[in-house]
Amino acid sequence: AHAGSALAELAMQLAGRWPPLTPGLHTLAFEAGRVELLLGLGDARELLRELVLQADALYLDGFAPQRNPELWDDWLLRSLSRLAAPGASAATWSIHRPMRRALAALGFEVALAPGFAGKPEMTVARFAPRHTPQRPAGREPLAPGARRTVIVGAGLAGAACALALSRQGVDCTVVEALPGPAQASSGNPAGLFHGTVNADDGLHARFNRAAALATQACLAELAVPHQRGLLRLETRLPLARMAGVPGYVEALSADEASALAGTGLAHPAWYYPGGGAIEPAAYARAMLAASGAALRLATPIAALREVPQGWQLLDAAGALVEEAPLVVLAGGHGQLPLLGGPLVDLADELTLQRGQLTHLTEAPWCPPLPVAGGGYVIADGGGGVWCGATAQDGDLDPALREADQADNLQRYAALAGLPGPQGTPLSIPLAGRVAWRHEAPGD
């Protein structure tokens, strides 16, 4: 539609990043993250409840007030005023008198100005409330003036923080205790990413969908190699009750899913065309490179000390390593001792979970795309697979265990449609990896 306009190139960029039509908030990044569009798909009144921001400018374009009164009533305008920063501008093509009265009652200075696109007049306003309400403490920034941060940990979490903060204009230094990035829990050779489907589309489903779509976009932007597409078996719902969303997830019969998986699957499946599998370390390295963060490797941090200017990071001898007004701890369970003072209770609420995955160097079934459901299988690109994984809370054993490998091989056999454990090479040498993750209450 915009091919002949002066904005054809920008329109193509927007169309290329347009998300699947799933409800919720979608962040679209342009100009290497320097420009972001937060796109809300769904009921505007519901979405307003989810926004946490202070807007400098508001534009009201909810069609005609007479035809779409829900986007012009007092409740919606009051919601917008709660999101407006003092001095924020507001504008709309409409000169609807009740709307102007409502804006004035909410603290806007309202006036009429020459219109555009054939409109003789339009409404303009500036937010000048007599009283500025105090924002909830949970919505106040921790370090609002910080332009520099030190991030402890160079795994996926630390790399993602560095990329996000650098795109907000924050200068980042990443400190890592190990010789290279992503060598601890983020050092697994392969990992899955995909959204979830839930009948009521609750908070968990929406969060996972947003994370999966953001990962998909970031992998494309950073040109990170990865396996595209993922199947997740559905063992509870019949195919007739499975409804997909174009561009996000498709409901496949057992026969359709089997054709994609290259083996006979016993259940229908959800197919996520934008999901897949990645090497976490490669992803972490790409995010660190894109962030431009300074990277200090083989630099363990033994203690944090709060000072008037922010925080000091100390080594085991008490010597100063780094200092910054903002510190992000992103290094997993090894950093729990750093959570002193009032944060000790937070550390006590976290559950450490051990996971073991198994490597089959010669697999009887090597799927062309990752398959999950009661376990997972990811091809290693050389005729073998990674499969797993176990989950044991509070288990600190770093050694590979035969019992866990047998459990992973049973999962592999079930996914592959093999006759049972006897159909898998149980005599293979113990091979795989152990890693840990934290779980918060309610996870």
Short mmCIF file of C-alpha atoms in Angstrom, two decimals:
data_model
loop_
_atom_site.label_atom_id
_atom_site.label_comp_id
_atom_site.label_asym_id
_atom_site.label_seq_id
_atom_site.Cartn_x
_atom_site.Cartn_y
_atom_site.Cartn_z
CA ALA A 1 0.00 0.00 0.00
CA HIS A 2 2.95 2.34 0.69
CA ALA A 3 5.11 1.24 -2.26
CA GLY A 4 4.66 4.56 -4.05
CA SER A 5 4.96 6.80 -0.99
CA ALA A 6 7.95 8.64 0.43
CA LEU A 7 7.86 6.27 3.42
CA ALA A 8 8.05 3.04 1.43
CA GLU A 9 11.30 1.86 3.07
CA LEU A 10 10.05 2.57 6.58
CA ALA A 11 6.74 0.86 5.81
CA MET A 12 8.59 -2.24 4.64
CA GLN A 13 10.61 -2.31 7.87
CA LEU A 14 7.41 -2.05 9.89
CA ALA A 15 5.69 -4.79 7.89
CA GLY A 16 8.74 -7.04 8.26
CA ARG A 17 8.64 -6.75 12.05
CA TRP A 18 4.86 -6.91 12.45
CA PRO A 19 4.08 -9.62 15.03
CA PRO A 20 1.54 -12.43 14.82
CA LEU A 21 -1.94 -11.25 15.78
CA THR A 22 -1.75 -12.41 19.38
CA PRO A 23 -3.18 -10.28 22.20
CA GLY A 24 -0.84 -8.33 24.45
CA LEU A 25 2.11 -5.99 24.14
CA HIS A 26 4.74 -6.40 21.42
CA THR A 27 8.03 -4.47 21.35
CA LEU A 28 9.33 -3.83 17.82
CA ALA A 29 12.94 -2.60 17.58
CA PHE A 30 14.38 -0.49 14.77
CA GLU A 31 17.70 1.24 14.08
CA ALA A 32 19.68 -1.35 16.08
CA GLY A 33 17.38 -0.90 19.05
CA ARG A 34 17.60 2.91 19.17
CA VAL A 35 13.93 3.21 18.19
CA GLU A 36 11.26 1.03 19.79
CA LEU A 37 7.57 0.71 19.06
CA LEU A 38 5.41 -0.80 21.79
CA LEU A 39 2.42 -2.19 19.94
CA GLY A 40 -0.66 -3.27 21.89
CA LEU A 41 -3.06 -5.73 20.25
CA GLY A 42 -6.36 -6.20 22.03
CA ASP A 43 -8.91 -4.23 24.02
CA ALA A 44 -7.42 -0.78 24.69
CA ARG A 45 -9.10 -0.59 28.08
CA GLU A 46 -7.50 -3.87 29.16
CA LEU A 47 -4.07 -2.92 27.77
CA LEU A 48 -4.05 0.39 29.64
CA ARG A 49 -4.07 -1.55 32.90
CA GLU A 50 -0.82 -3.27 31.90
CA LEU A 51 1.19 -0.20 30.92
CA VAL A 52 3.87 1.12 33.27
CA LEU A 53 5.26 4.34 31.78
CA GLN A 54 5.33 8.12 31.82
CA ALA A 55 4.38 9.48 28.42
CA ASP A 56 5.69 12.80 27.09
CA ALA A 57 3.09 12.94 24.30
CA LEU A 58 -0.37 11.44 23.79
CA TYR A 59 -2.33 11.25 20.55
CA LEU A 60 -5.99 10.22 20.68
CA ASP A 61 -7.28 8.56 17.51
CA GLY A 62 -10.01 6.20 18.67
CA PHE A 63 -12.33 6.84 15.71
CA ALA A 64 -15.35 9.09 16.25
CA PRO A 65 -16.54 9.49 19.87
CA GLN A 66 -20.13 8.92 18.75
CA ARG A 67 -19.21 5.59 17.11
CA ASN A 68 -16.63 4.33 19.61
CA PRO A 69 -17.53 5.93 22.97
CA GLU A 70 -15.50 3.39 25.02
CA LEU A 71 -12.26 5.00 23.79
CA TRP A 72 -13.33 8.52 24.80
CA ASP A 73 -15.11 8.12 28.12
CA ASP A 74 -14.00 9.51 31.47
CA TRP A 75 -12.44 6.23 32.64
CA LEU A 76 -10.16 5.92 29.64
CA LEU A 77 -9.09 9.58 29.72
CA ARG A 78 -8.39 9.26 33.46
CA SER A 79 -6.24 6.21 32.74
CA LEU A 80 -4.25 8.20 30.18
CA SER A 81 -3.72 11.03 32.66
CA ARG A 82 -2.18 8.55 35.12
CA LEU A 83 0.36 7.64 32.42
CA ALA A 84 1.20 11.24 31.46
CA ALA A 85 4.32 12.96 32.71
CA PRO A 86 3.92 16.54 33.97
CA GLY A 87 4.14 18.80 30.94
CA ALA A 88 3.13 16.05 28.50
CA SER A 89 1.36 17.18 25.35
CA ALA A 90 -1.88 15.69 24.07
CA ALA A 91 -3.56 16.10 20.70
CA THR A 92 -6.45 14.74 18.71
CA TRP A 93 -8.29 15.58 15.53
CA SER A 94 -11.54 15.56 17.51
CA ILE A 95 -13.04 18.67 19.07
CA HIS A 96 -15.76 16.72 20.92
CA ARG A 97 -16.87 19.03 23.74
CA PRO A 98 -17.37 16.37 26.47
CA MET A 99 -13.87 15.06 25.75
CA ARG A 100 -12.36 18.54 26.14
CA ARG A 101 -14.22 19.09 29.42
CA ALA A 102 -12.99 15.74 30.75
CA LEU A 103 -9.37 16.53 29.84
CA ALA A 104 -9.60 19.90 31.56
CA ALA A 105 -11.02 18.30 34.71
CA LEU A 106 -8.07 15.88 34.76
CA GLY A 107 -5.48 18.68 34.81
CA PHE A 108 -4.90 19.33 31.11
CA GLU A 109 -4.75 22.86 29.72
CA VAL A 110 -6.95 22.47 26.64
CA ALA A 111 -7.13 24.65 23.53
CA LEU A 112 -8.22 24.52 19.90
CA ALA A 113 -5.71 24.78 17.06
CA PRO A 114 -5.91 24.79 13.25
CA GLY A 115 -6.72 21.30 12.02
CA PHE A 116 -5.19 19.14 9.31
CA ALA A 117 -6.31 16.82 6.51
CA GLY A 118 -9.37 18.92 5.83
CA LYS A 119 -10.29 19.44 9.49
CA PRO A 120 -10.82 23.15 10.33
CA GLU A 121 -9.87 22.65 14.02
CA MET A 122 -8.25 20.11 16.33
CA THR A 123 -7.71 19.79 20.09
CA VAL A 124 -4.31 20.32 21.72
CA ALA A 125 -3.52 20.12 25.43
CA ARG A 126 -0.72 20.17 27.98
CA PHE A 127 -0.76 18.18 31.21
CA ALA A 128 -0.39 20.61 34.14
CA PRO A 129 -1.98 18.94 37.18
CA ARG A 130 -2.32 20.88 40.40
CA HIS A 131 -1.15 17.87 42.38
CA THR A 132 1.20 15.17 41.13
CA PRO A 133 0.17 11.82 42.66
CA GLN A 134 2.92 9.71 44.17
CA ARG A 135 3.76 6.67 42.08
CA PRO A 136 3.75 3.23 43.78
CA ALA A 137 7.18 2.36 45.15
CA GLY A 138 7.32 -0.76 42.98
CA ARG A 139 7.12 1.41 39.86
CA GLU A 140 9.90 3.80 40.79
CA PRO A 141 13.26 3.25 39.06
CA LEU A 142 15.98 1.88 41.33
CA ALA A 143 18.69 4.16 39.96
CA PRO A 144 16.97 6.78 37.79
CA GLY A 145 20.11 8.81 37.06
CA ALA A 146 22.46 5.92 36.41
CA ARG A 147 24.26 6.09 33.08
CA ARG A 148 26.72 3.31 33.90
CA THR A 149 26.22 -0.18 35.28
CA VAL A 150 28.27 -3.23 36.16
CA ILE A 151 26.66 -6.58 35.35
CA VAL A 152 28.03 -9.61 37.20
CA GLY A 153 27.71 -12.69 35.01
CA ALA A 154 28.21 -13.16 31.25
CA GLY A 155 25.63 -15.87 30.62
CA LEU A 156 22.29 -15.43 28.88
CA ALA A 157 20.85 -13.26 31.66
CA GLY A 158 23.86 -10.97 31.88
CA ALA A 159 24.16 -10.65 28.10
CA ALA A 160 20.46 -9.85 27.75
CA CYS A 161 20.72 -7.20 30.48
CA ALA A 162 23.74 -5.65 28.76
CA LEU A 163 21.92 -5.48 25.44
CA ALA A 164 18.74 -4.02 26.95
CA LEU A 165 20.53 -1.43 29.11
CA SER A 166 22.92 -0.37 26.36
CA ARG A 167 19.90 0.36 24.16
CA GLN A 168 18.64 2.67 26.89
CA GLY A 169 21.90 4.64 26.74
CA VAL A 170 23.53 2.98 29.77
CA ASP A 171 27.26 2.21 29.54
CA CYS A 172 27.77 -1.43 30.60
CA THR A 173 30.68 -3.41 31.98
CA VAL A 174 30.16 -7.17 32.30
CA VAL A 175 32.27 -8.99 34.89
CA GLU A 176 32.56 -12.78 34.62
CA ALA A 177 34.30 -15.16 37.05
CA LEU A 178 35.00 -17.81 34.38
CA PRO A 179 37.43 -17.55 31.42
CA GLY A 180 34.68 -16.97 28.86
CA PRO A 181 31.02 -16.03 28.45
CA ALA A 182 28.24 -18.58 29.03
CA GLN A 183 30.35 -21.35 30.55
CA ALA A 184 28.13 -22.17 33.55
CA SER A 185 24.36 -22.81 33.36
CA SER A 186 24.20 -21.02 30.00
CA GLY A 187 26.86 -23.36 28.66
CA ASN A 188 24.47 -26.16 27.68
CA PRO A 189 25.12 -27.09 24.04
CA ALA A 190 21.49 -26.58 23.00
CA GLY A 191 18.31 -25.09 24.38
CA LEU A 192 14.70 -24.70 23.27
CA PHE A 193 12.70 -21.52 22.85
CA HIS A 194 8.98 -21.32 22.14
CA GLY A 195 5.79 -19.89 23.57
CA THR A 196 2.93 -21.65 25.30
CA VAL A 197 -0.77 -22.12 24.63
CA ASN A 198 -3.35 -21.80 27.38
CA ALA A 199 -7.13 -21.77 27.07
CA ASP A 200 -7.59 -18.68 29.26
CA ASP A 201 -4.43 -16.98 27.92
CA GLY A 202 -3.36 -16.09 31.44
CA LEU A 203 -0.30 -14.21 32.65
CA HIS A 204 2.04 -17.21 32.29
CA ALA A 205 1.00 -17.85 28.69
CA ARG A 206 1.24 -14.18 27.73
CA PHE A 207 4.66 -13.80 29.37
CA ASN A 208 6.07 -16.85 27.61
CA ARG A 209 4.60 -15.78 24.28
CA ALA A 210 6.12 -12.31 24.59
CA ALA A 211 9.50 -13.80 25.52
CA ALA A 212 9.43 -16.26 22.62
CA LEU A 213 8.48 -13.61 20.07
CA ALA A 214 11.16 -11.25 21.42
CA THR A 215 13.75 -14.04 21.20
CA GLN A 216 12.70 -14.82 17.65
CA ALA A 217 13.12 -11.15 16.67
CA CYS A 218 16.47 -10.79 18.45
CA LEU A 219 17.91 -13.93 16.83
CA ALA A 220 16.95 -12.58 13.42
CA GLU A 221 18.36 -9.13 14.14
CA LEU A 222 21.68 -10.48 15.44
CA ALA A 223 21.87 -13.21 12.75
CA VAL A 224 22.40 -15.97 15.33
CA PRO A 225 22.33 -19.45 13.70
CA HIS A 226 19.59 -21.64 15.13
CA GLN A 227 17.26 -24.51 14.33
CA ARG A 228 13.92 -23.14 13.12
CA GLY A 229 10.54 -24.58 14.06
CA LEU A 230 9.52 -26.70 17.05
CA LEU A 231 6.95 -29.39 17.80
CA ARG A 232 5.41 -29.80 21.26
CA LEU A 233 3.19 -32.82 21.78
CA GLU A 234 -0.30 -32.26 23.17
CA THR A 235 -1.25 -35.18 25.43
CA ARG A 236 -4.42 -33.78 27.04
CA LEU A 237 -6.49 -32.09 24.35
CA PRO A 238 -7.92 -33.77 21.26
CA LEU A 239 -7.12 -32.15 17.93
CA ALA A 240 -10.71 -30.84 17.63
CA ARG A 241 -10.13 -28.62 20.68
CA MET A 242 -6.77 -27.26 19.57
CA ALA A 243 -6.92 -23.84 17.92
CA GLY A 244 -3.82 -22.25 16.44
CA VAL A 245 -2.89 -18.63 15.73
CA PRO A 246 -1.52 -17.90 12.22
CA GLY A 247 2.14 -17.01 12.33
CA TYR A 248 2.52 -18.07 15.96
CA VAL A 249 1.34 -21.64 16.49
CA GLU A 250 -0.44 -24.29 14.43
CA ALA A 251 -2.41 -27.31 15.64
CA LEU A 252 -1.27 -30.47 13.82
CA SER A 253 -2.73 -33.96 13.79
CA ALA A 254 -0.52 -36.85 14.88
CA ASP A 255 0.04 -37.77 11.23
CA GLU A 256 0.97 -34.19 10.27
CA ALA A 257 3.31 -33.87 13.25
CA SER A 258 4.88 -37.26 12.49
CA ALA A 259 5.66 -36.14 8.94
CA LEU A 260 7.56 -33.13 10.29
CA ALA A 261 9.31 -35.11 13.02
CA GLY A 262 10.41 -38.00 10.84
CA THR A 263 8.98 -40.62 13.22
CA GLY A 264 5.61 -41.90 14.32
CA LEU A 265 4.23 -39.63 17.05
CA ALA A 266 1.36 -40.87 19.18
CA HIS A 267 -0.26 -37.48 19.80
CA PRO A 268 -1.25 -34.30 17.99
CA ALA A 269 1.19 -31.43 18.42
CA TRP A 270 1.57 -27.70 18.51
CA TYR A 271 3.91 -26.46 15.80
CA TYR A 272 5.72 -23.19 16.57
CA PRO A 273 7.20 -21.94 13.28
CA GLY A 274 9.07 -19.15 15.07
CA GLY A 275 10.35 -21.39 17.88
CA GLY A 276 13.32 -23.69 17.69
CA ALA A 277 16.66 -24.43 19.34
CA ILE A 278 19.85 -22.43 19.79
CA GLU A 279 23.31 -22.79 21.23
CA PRO A 280 22.95 -20.56 24.31
CA ALA A 281 26.61 -19.56 24.35
CA ALA A 282 26.46 -18.33 20.75
CA TYR A 283 23.38 -16.29 21.58
CA ALA A 284 25.06 -14.79 24.66
CA ARG A 285 28.18 -13.86 22.68
CA ALA A 286 26.05 -12.18 20.00
CA MET A 287 24.15 -10.10 22.56
CA LEU A 288 27.36 -9.07 24.31
CA ALA A 289 28.91 -8.00 21.01
CA ALA A 290 25.81 -6.02 20.01
CA SER A 291 25.70 -4.29 23.39
CA GLY A 292 29.22 -2.89 23.06
CA ALA A 293 29.77 -3.71 26.74
CA ALA A 294 33.25 -3.90 28.19
CA LEU A 295 33.93 -7.50 29.18
CA ARG A 296 36.16 -8.48 32.11
CA LEU A 297 36.71 -12.25 32.20
CA ALA A 298 38.25 -14.45 34.92
CA THR A 299 37.30 -11.80 37.48
CA PRO A 300 35.44 -13.29 40.48
CA ILE A 301 33.49 -10.95 42.74
CA ALA A 302 33.51 -11.85 46.44
CA ALA A 303 31.56 -8.99 48.00
CA LEU A 304 29.43 -5.92 47.36
CA ARG A 305 29.75 -2.73 49.39
CA GLU A 306 27.21 0.07 49.27
CA VAL A 307 28.70 3.58 49.11
CA PRO A 308 27.11 7.02 48.63
CA GLN A 309 27.82 6.90 44.89
CA GLY A 310 26.29 3.45 44.45
CA TRP A 311 28.07 0.11 44.79
CA GLN A 312 31.61 -1.20 44.95
CA LEU A 313 32.52 -4.72 43.79
CA LEU A 314 35.37 -6.33 45.72
CA ASP A 315 37.57 -9.38 45.14
CA ALA A 316 38.43 -12.03 47.74
CA ALA A 317 41.20 -9.84 49.17
CA GLY A 318 38.86 -6.88 49.59
CA ALA A 319 40.38 -4.94 46.72
CA LEU A 320 38.16 -2.78 44.53
CA VAL A 321 37.32 -4.36 41.17
CA GLU A 322 34.58 -2.05 39.85
CA GLU A 323 32.31 0.72 41.05
CA ALA A 324 29.01 1.94 39.60
CA PRO A 325 25.72 3.53 40.64
CA LEU A 326 23.86 0.43 39.40
CA VAL A 327 24.84 -3.25 39.75
CA VAL A 328 23.02 -6.19 38.18
CA LEU A 329 23.59 -9.68 39.57
CA ALA A 330 23.08 -12.15 36.73
CA GLY A 331 25.42 -14.99 37.58
CA GLY A 332 23.18 -17.68 39.02
CA HIS A 333 23.41 -19.49 42.33
CA GLY A 334 27.10 -18.72 42.78
CA GLN A 335 26.17 -15.12 43.56
CA LEU A 336 23.74 -15.86 46.38
CA PRO A 337 26.38 -14.99 49.02
CA LEU A 338 26.45 -11.46 47.58
CA LEU A 339 22.82 -10.94 48.59
CA GLY A 340 23.48 -9.59 52.05
CA GLY A 341 21.37 -7.48 54.36
CA PRO A 342 17.65 -7.30 53.55
CA LEU A 343 18.11 -9.42 50.41
CA VAL A 344 19.04 -12.53 52.40
CA ASP A 345 15.35 -13.42 52.71
CA LEU A 346 15.00 -13.25 48.92
CA ALA A 347 17.82 -15.76 48.50
CA ASP A 348 16.13 -18.11 50.95
CA GLU A 349 12.95 -18.14 48.84
CA LEU A 350 14.74 -19.32 45.68
CA THR A 351 14.89 -23.02 44.84
CA LEU A 352 18.00 -24.37 43.14
CA GLN A 353 17.16 -27.03 40.56
CA ARG A 354 19.66 -29.46 39.06
CA GLY A 355 19.20 -30.69 35.50
CA GLN A 356 21.08 -33.37 33.55
CA LEU A 357 20.85 -33.77 29.79
CA THR A 358 22.23 -36.65 27.72
CA HIS A 359 24.17 -36.80 24.47
CA LEU A 360 23.71 -39.66 22.00
CA THR A 361 26.45 -39.43 19.40
CA GLU A 362 24.70 -41.94 17.10
CA ALA A 363 20.95 -41.68 17.47
CA PRO A 364 18.42 -44.09 15.92
CA TRP A 365 16.14 -41.08 15.44
CA CYS A 366 17.53 -37.62 14.68
CA PRO A 367 14.60 -35.20 14.24
CA PRO A 368 14.84 -32.49 11.56
CA LEU A 369 13.42 -30.01 14.09
CA PRO A 370 13.32 -29.99 17.90
CA VAL A 371 10.55 -32.06 19.47
CA ALA A 372 9.32 -31.63 23.06
CA GLY A 373 6.67 -33.06 25.36
CA GLY A 374 7.54 -35.03 28.49
CA GLY A 375 11.16 -34.31 27.56
CA TYR A 376 12.88 -32.98 24.47
CA VAL A 377 15.15 -34.02 21.61
CA ILE A 378 17.45 -31.67 19.70
CA ALA A 379 19.68 -32.78 16.82
CA ASP A 380 23.36 -31.98 17.30
CA GLY A 381 24.04 -31.53 13.58
CA GLY A 382 26.36 -34.53 13.40
CA GLY A 383 24.02 -37.50 13.49
CA GLY A 384 23.45 -37.43 17.24
CA VAL A 385 21.01 -35.74 19.61
CA TRP A 386 20.79 -33.99 22.93
CA CYS A 387 17.88 -35.21 25.02
CA GLY A 388 16.53 -34.74 28.51
CA ALA A 389 16.21 -33.42 30.96
CA THR A 390 15.94 -34.35 34.60
CA ALA A 391 14.92 -31.91 37.34
CA GLN A 392 15.90 -32.30 40.99
CA ASP A 393 15.34 -29.53 43.53
CA GLY A 394 18.13 -28.74 45.97
CA ASP A 395 20.54 -31.22 44.36
CA LEU A 396 24.12 -29.89 44.16
CA ASP A 397 25.77 -33.01 42.71
CA PRO A 398 27.84 -31.93 39.65
CA ALA A 399 28.57 -35.47 38.46
CA LEU A 400 26.77 -37.20 35.60
CA ARG A 401 24.62 -40.04 36.92
CA GLU A 402 23.67 -43.33 35.27
CA ALA A 403 20.14 -43.20 36.69
CA ASP A 404 19.53 -39.75 35.21
CA GLN A 405 20.90 -40.84 31.84
CA ALA A 406 18.55 -43.84 31.84
CA ASP A 407 15.65 -41.51 32.60
CA ASN A 408 16.61 -39.24 29.70
CA LEU A 409 16.89 -42.19 27.33
CA GLN A 410 13.41 -43.34 28.32
CA ARG A 411 12.11 -39.88 27.46
CA TYR A 412 13.91 -40.09 24.12
CA ALA A 413 12.41 -43.49 23.37
CA ALA A 414 8.91 -42.28 24.21
CA LEU A 415 9.22 -39.23 21.95
CA ALA A 416 10.79 -41.26 19.14
CA GLY A 417 8.05 -43.87 19.22
CA LEU A 418 10.61 -46.59 19.86
CA PRO A 419 9.37 -49.79 21.52
CA GLY A 420 10.84 -48.86 24.87
CA PRO A 421 14.15 -48.54 26.72
CA GLN A 422 15.40 -51.66 24.98
CA GLY A 423 15.10 -49.76 21.69
CA THR A 424 17.64 -47.16 22.81
CA PRO A 425 21.39 -47.66 23.15
CA LEU A 426 21.44 -47.86 26.95
CA SER A 427 24.98 -49.20 26.90
CA ILE A 428 26.38 -45.90 25.62
CA PRO A 429 29.05 -44.29 27.79
CA LEU A 430 27.88 -41.73 30.29
CA ALA A 431 27.71 -38.51 28.28
CA GLY A 432 25.96 -35.23 28.83
CA ARG A 433 26.05 -32.14 31.02
CA VAL A 434 24.80 -30.96 34.42
CA ALA A 435 23.64 -27.41 35.10
CA TRP A 436 21.48 -25.54 37.61
CA ARG A 437 18.81 -22.89 37.55
CA HIS A 438 16.83 -20.97 40.12
CA GLU A 439 13.08 -21.11 40.56
CA ALA A 440 11.12 -18.47 42.38
CA PRO A 441 7.97 -19.23 44.37
CA GLY A 442 5.07 -19.82 42.00
CA ASP A 443 7.25 -20.79 39.00
#
